[in-house]
Tab-separated table of C-alpha atoms and ligand atoms in Angstrom:
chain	number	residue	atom	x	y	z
A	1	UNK	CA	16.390	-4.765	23.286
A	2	UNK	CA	16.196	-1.875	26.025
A	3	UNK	CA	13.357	-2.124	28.766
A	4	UNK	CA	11.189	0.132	27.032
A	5	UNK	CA	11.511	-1.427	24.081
A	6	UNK	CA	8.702	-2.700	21.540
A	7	UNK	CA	8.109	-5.206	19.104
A	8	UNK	CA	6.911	-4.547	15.515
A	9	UNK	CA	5.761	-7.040	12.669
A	10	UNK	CA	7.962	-5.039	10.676
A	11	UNK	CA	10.788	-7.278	8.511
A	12	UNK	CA	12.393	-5.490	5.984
A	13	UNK	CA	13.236	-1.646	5.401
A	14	UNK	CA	14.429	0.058	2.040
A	15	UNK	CA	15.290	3.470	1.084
A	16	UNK	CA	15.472	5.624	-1.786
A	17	UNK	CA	18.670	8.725	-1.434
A	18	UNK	CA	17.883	10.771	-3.808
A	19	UNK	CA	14.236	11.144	-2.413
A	20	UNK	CA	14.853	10.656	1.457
A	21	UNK	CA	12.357	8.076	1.456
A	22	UNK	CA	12.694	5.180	3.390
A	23	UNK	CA	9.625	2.275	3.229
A	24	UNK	CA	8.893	0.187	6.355
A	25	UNK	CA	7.677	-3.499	5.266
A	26	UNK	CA	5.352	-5.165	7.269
A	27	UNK	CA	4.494	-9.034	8.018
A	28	UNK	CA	1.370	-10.746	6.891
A	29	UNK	CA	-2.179	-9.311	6.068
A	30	UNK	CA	-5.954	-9.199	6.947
A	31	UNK	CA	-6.853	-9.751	3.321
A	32	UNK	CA	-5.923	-12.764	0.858
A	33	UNK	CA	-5.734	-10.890	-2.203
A	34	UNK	CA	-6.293	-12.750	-5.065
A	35	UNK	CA	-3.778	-10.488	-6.641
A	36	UNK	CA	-1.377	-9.830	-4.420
A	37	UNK	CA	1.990	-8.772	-4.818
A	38	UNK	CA	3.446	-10.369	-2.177
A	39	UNK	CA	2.993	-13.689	-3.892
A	40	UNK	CA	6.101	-13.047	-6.228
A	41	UNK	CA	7.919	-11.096	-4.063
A	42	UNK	CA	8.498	-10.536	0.015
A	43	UNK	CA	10.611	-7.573	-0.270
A	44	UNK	CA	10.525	-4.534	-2.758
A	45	UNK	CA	10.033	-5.252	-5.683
A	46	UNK	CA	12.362	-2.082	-7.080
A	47	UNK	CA	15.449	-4.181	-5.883
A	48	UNK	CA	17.420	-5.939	-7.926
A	49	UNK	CA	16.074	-9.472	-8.514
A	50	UNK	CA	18.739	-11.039	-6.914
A	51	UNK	CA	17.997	-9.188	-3.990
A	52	UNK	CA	14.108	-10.331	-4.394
A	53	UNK	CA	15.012	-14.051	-3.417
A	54	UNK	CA	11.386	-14.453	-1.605
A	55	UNK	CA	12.902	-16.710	0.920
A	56	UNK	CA	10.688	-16.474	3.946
A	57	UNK	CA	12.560	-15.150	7.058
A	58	UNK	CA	10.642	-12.389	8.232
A	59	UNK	CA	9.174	-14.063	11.412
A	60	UNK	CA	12.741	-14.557	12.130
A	61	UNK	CA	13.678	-11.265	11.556
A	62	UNK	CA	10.626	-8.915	13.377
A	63	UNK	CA	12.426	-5.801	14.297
A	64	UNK	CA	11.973	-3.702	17.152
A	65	UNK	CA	11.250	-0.232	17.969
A	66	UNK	CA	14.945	0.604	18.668
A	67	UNK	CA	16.331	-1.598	15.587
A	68	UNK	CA	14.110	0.404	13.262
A	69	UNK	CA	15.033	3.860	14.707
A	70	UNK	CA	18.332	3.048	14.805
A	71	UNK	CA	18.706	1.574	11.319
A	72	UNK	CA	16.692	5.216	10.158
A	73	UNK	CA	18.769	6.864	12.272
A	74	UNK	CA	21.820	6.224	10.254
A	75	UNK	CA	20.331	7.797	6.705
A	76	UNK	CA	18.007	11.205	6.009
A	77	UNK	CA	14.657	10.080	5.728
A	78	UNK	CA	12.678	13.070	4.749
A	79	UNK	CA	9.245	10.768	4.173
A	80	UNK	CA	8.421	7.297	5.679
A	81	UNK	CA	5.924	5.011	3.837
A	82	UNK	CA	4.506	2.174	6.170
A	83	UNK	CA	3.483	-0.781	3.858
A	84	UNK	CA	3.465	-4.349	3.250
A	85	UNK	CA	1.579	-6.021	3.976
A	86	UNK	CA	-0.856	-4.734	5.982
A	87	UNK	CA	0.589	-2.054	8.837
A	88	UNK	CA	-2.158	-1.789	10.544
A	89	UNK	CA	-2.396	-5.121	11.886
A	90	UNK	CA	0.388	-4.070	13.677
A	91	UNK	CA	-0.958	-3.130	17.294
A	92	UNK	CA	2.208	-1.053	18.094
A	93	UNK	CA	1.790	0.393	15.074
A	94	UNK	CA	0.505	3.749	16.471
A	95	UNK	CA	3.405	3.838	19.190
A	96	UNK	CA	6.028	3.368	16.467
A	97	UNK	CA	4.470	5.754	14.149
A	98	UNK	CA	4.662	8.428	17.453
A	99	UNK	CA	8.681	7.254	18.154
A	100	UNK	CA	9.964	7.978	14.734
A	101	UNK	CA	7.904	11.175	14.140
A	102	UNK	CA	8.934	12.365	16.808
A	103	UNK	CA	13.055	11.129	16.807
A	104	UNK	CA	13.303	11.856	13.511
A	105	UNK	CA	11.122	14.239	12.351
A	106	UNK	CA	9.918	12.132	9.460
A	107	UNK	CA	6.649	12.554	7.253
A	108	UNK	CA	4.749	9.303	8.331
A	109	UNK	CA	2.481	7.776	5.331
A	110	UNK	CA	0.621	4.781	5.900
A	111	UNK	CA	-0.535	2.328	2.345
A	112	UNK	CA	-3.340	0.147	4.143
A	113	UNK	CA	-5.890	-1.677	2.555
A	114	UNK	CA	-8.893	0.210	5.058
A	115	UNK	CA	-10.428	-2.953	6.774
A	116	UNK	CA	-8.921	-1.471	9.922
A	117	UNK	CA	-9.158	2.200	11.107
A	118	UNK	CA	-5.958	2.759	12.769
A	119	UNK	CA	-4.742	5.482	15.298
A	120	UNK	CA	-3.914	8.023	12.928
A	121	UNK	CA	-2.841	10.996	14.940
A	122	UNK	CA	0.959	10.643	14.013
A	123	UNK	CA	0.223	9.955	10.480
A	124	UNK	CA	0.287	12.943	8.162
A	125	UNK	CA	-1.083	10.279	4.856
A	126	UNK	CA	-2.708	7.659	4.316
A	127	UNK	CA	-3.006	5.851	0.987
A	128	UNK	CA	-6.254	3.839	0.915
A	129	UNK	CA	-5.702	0.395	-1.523
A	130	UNK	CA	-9.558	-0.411	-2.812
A	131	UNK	CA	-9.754	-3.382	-4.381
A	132	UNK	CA	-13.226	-3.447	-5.321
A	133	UNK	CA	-16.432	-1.455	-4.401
A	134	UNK	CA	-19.009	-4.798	-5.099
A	135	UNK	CA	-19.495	-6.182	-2.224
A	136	UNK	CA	-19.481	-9.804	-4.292
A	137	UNK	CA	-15.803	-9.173	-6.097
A	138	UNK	CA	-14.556	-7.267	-2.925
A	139	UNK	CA	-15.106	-11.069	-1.197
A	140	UNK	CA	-14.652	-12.654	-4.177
A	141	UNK	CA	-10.759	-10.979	-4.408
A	142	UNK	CA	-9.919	-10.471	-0.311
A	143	UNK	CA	-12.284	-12.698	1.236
A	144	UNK	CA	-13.606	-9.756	2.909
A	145	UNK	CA	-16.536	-7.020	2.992
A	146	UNK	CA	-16.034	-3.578	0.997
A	147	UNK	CA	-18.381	-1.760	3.410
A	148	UNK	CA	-15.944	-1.363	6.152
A	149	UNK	CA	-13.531	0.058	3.981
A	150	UNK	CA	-15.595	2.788	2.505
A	151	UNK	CA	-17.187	3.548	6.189
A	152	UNK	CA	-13.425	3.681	7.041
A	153	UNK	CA	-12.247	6.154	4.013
A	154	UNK	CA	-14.659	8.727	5.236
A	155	UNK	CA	-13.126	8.590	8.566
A	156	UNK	CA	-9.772	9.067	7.086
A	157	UNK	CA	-10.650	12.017	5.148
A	158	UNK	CA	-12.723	13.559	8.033
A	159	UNK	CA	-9.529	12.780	10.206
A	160	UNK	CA	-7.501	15.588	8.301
A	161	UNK	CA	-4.878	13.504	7.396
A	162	UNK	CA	-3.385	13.816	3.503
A	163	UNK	CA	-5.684	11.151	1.820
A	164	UNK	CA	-5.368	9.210	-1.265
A	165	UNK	CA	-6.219	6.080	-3.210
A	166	UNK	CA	-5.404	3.526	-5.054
A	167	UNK	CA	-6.919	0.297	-7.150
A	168	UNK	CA	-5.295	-2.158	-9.320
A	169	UNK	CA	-7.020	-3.321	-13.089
A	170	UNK	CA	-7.063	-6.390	-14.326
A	171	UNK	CA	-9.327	-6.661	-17.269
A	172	UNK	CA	-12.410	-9.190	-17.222
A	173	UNK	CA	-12.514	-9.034	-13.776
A	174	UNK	CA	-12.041	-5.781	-11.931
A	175	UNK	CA	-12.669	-3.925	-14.933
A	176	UNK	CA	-13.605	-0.396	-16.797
A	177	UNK	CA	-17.200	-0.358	-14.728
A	178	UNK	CA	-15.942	-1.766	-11.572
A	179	UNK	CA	-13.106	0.897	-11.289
A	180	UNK	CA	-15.424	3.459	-12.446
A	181	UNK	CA	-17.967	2.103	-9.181
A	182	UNK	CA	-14.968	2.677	-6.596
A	183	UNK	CA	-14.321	6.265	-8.186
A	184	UNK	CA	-17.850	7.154	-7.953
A	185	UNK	CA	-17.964	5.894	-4.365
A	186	UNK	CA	-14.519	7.396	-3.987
A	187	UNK	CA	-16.781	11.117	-5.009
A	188	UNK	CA	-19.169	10.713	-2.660
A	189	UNK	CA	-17.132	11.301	0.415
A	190	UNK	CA	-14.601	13.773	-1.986
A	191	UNK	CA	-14.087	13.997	-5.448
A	192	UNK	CA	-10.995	15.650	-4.308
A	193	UNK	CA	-9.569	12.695	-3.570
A	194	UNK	CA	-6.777	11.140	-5.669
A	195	UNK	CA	-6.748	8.294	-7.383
A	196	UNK	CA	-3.887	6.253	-8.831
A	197	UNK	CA	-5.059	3.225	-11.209
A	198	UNK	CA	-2.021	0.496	-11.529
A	199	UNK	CA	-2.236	-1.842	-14.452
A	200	UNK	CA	-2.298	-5.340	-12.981
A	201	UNK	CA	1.012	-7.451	-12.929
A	202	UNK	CA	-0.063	-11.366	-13.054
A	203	UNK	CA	1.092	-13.503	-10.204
A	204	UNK	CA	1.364	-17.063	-9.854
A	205	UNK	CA	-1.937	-19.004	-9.894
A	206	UNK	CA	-4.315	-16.555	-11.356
A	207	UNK	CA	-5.064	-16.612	-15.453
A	208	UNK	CA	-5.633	-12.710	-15.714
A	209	UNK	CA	-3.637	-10.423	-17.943
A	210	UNK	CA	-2.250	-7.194	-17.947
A	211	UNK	CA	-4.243	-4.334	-19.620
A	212	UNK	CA	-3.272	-2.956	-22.658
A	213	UNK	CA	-2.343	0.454	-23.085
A	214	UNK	CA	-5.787	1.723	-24.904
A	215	UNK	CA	-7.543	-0.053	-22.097
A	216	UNK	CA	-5.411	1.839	-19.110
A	217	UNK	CA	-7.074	5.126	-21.345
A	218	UNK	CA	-10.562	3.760	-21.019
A	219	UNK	CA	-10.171	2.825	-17.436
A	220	UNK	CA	-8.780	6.423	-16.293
A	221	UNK	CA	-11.039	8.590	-18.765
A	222	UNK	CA	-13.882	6.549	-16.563
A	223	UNK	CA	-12.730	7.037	-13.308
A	224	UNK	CA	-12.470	10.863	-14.219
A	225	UNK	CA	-15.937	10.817	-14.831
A	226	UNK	CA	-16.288	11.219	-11.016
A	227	UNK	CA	-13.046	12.681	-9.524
A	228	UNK	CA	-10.429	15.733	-10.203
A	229	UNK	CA	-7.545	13.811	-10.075
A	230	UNK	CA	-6.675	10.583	-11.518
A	231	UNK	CA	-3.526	9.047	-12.522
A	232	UNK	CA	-1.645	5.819	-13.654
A	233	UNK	CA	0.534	3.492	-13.563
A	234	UNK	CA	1.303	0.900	-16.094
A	235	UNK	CA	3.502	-1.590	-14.881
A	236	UNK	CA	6.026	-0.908	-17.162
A	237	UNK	CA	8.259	2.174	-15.627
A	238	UNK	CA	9.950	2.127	-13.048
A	239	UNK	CA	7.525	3.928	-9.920
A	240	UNK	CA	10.766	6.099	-8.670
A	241	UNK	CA	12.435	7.167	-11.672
A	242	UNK	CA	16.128	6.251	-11.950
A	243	UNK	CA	16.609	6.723	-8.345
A	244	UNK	CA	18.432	3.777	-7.049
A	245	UNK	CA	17.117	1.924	-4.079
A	246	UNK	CA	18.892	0.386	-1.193
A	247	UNK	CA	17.938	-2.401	1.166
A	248	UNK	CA	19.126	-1.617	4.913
A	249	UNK	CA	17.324	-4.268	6.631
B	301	LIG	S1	-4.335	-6.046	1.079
B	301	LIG	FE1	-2.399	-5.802	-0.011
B	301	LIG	S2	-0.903	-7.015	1.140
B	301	LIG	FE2	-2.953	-7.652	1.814
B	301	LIG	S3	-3.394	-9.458	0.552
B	301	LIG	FE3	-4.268	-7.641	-0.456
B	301	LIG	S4	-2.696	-6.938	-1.912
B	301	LIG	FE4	-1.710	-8.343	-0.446
């Protein structure tokens, strides 16, 4: 590590050729997600499951600035997605986001969950992750408030950046009227803002199921009630196509 050098909570980087997209993986979270992800897997979940052992090395294995660049350096990375995670717990994560913009050239997106309005001036997206807009499930699933979150999506989308959303539905509990609350919400600051719904994949410890396929129908033809663009995903295909991913870190 070089004087000038910085540390990053980021573990674990992946990258998809035939896009140019690299994603940036970062350690630990403001939220506990009732949900989350992260409890089945630690590292992208489009790798091959032997690759997806879970083991927990990351605090181990923080990079820093220069490992990152330098890893990146090595491939074309046309877009780079920081996730986790949460990125924005990440204090240098402004600096970093500056560094490899600006060696690289690279689109920067940031997926965050909102709590936290980061520097965003070396950003050109940000994907907001709304888990609920009730104030009562939004605790109930993160152990946090929704208000902050929705204060902080209208300062994304007055910031100019690219901006975007995304929720997660799991019948019986953040369900058809719930989603159709956060796309109403969603309207009020711009109905131009897209939405992705993603059917919800059932991790350890938690008795919900996935939606059916009549159900991911009701859920979008609600949340189009209230914005222009609304899309899905359904757990099933594969969210990049047939491009094949690698892991590089
Ligand atoms: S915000 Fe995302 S990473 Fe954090 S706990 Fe929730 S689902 Fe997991």
């Amino acid at each position: 590590m070089n004087t000038k050098d910085i540390k990053t909570r980021a573990y674990h980087i992946t990258y998809f050729p035939k896009a140019q997209v690299a994603c940036l993986y970062f350690y630990g979270c403001n939220f506990r997600c009732r949900g989350c992800i992260r409890r089945r897997c630690n590292f992208d979940i489009h790798l091959p499951p032997s690759k997806q052992n879970g083991a927990d090395r990351r605090k181990k294995a923080f990079l820093t600035q220069s490992q990152i660049l330098s890893t990146l350096s090595k491939e074309k990375v046309k877009k780079l997605i920081f996730m986790g995670g949460e990125p924005t717990i990440d204090s240098n994560l402004a600096l970093l986001a500056r560094e490899l913009k600006g060696k690289l050239n690279t689109r920067n997106a940031l997926l965050t969950n909102g709590y936290i309005m980061p520097d965003v001036a070396f950003f050109d997206e940000v994907c907001v992750g709304i888990k609920a807009r009730s104030p009562r499930l939004h605790r109930d699933y993160t152990g946090k408030d929704s208000e902050r979150v929705f204060a902080n999506i209208k300062k994304f989308a007055k910031s100019g950046v690219s901006l975007r959303a995304e929720c997660v539905f799991i019948p019986e509990y953040i369900g058809v009227k719930e989603i159709g609350r956060i796309a109403r919400a969603l309207s009020r600051t711009d109905a131009d803002i897209p939405l992705r719904i993603d059917a919800y994949i059932p991790v350890p410890g938690e008795k919900w199921r996935r939606p059916q396929k009549k159900e991911m129908k009701e859920v979008v033809d609600q949340a189009k009630k209230y914005l222009k663009e609304v899309s899905f995903l359904d757990g099933k295909s594969k969210r990049r196509g047939s491009d094949s991913v690698r892991a590089l870190v």
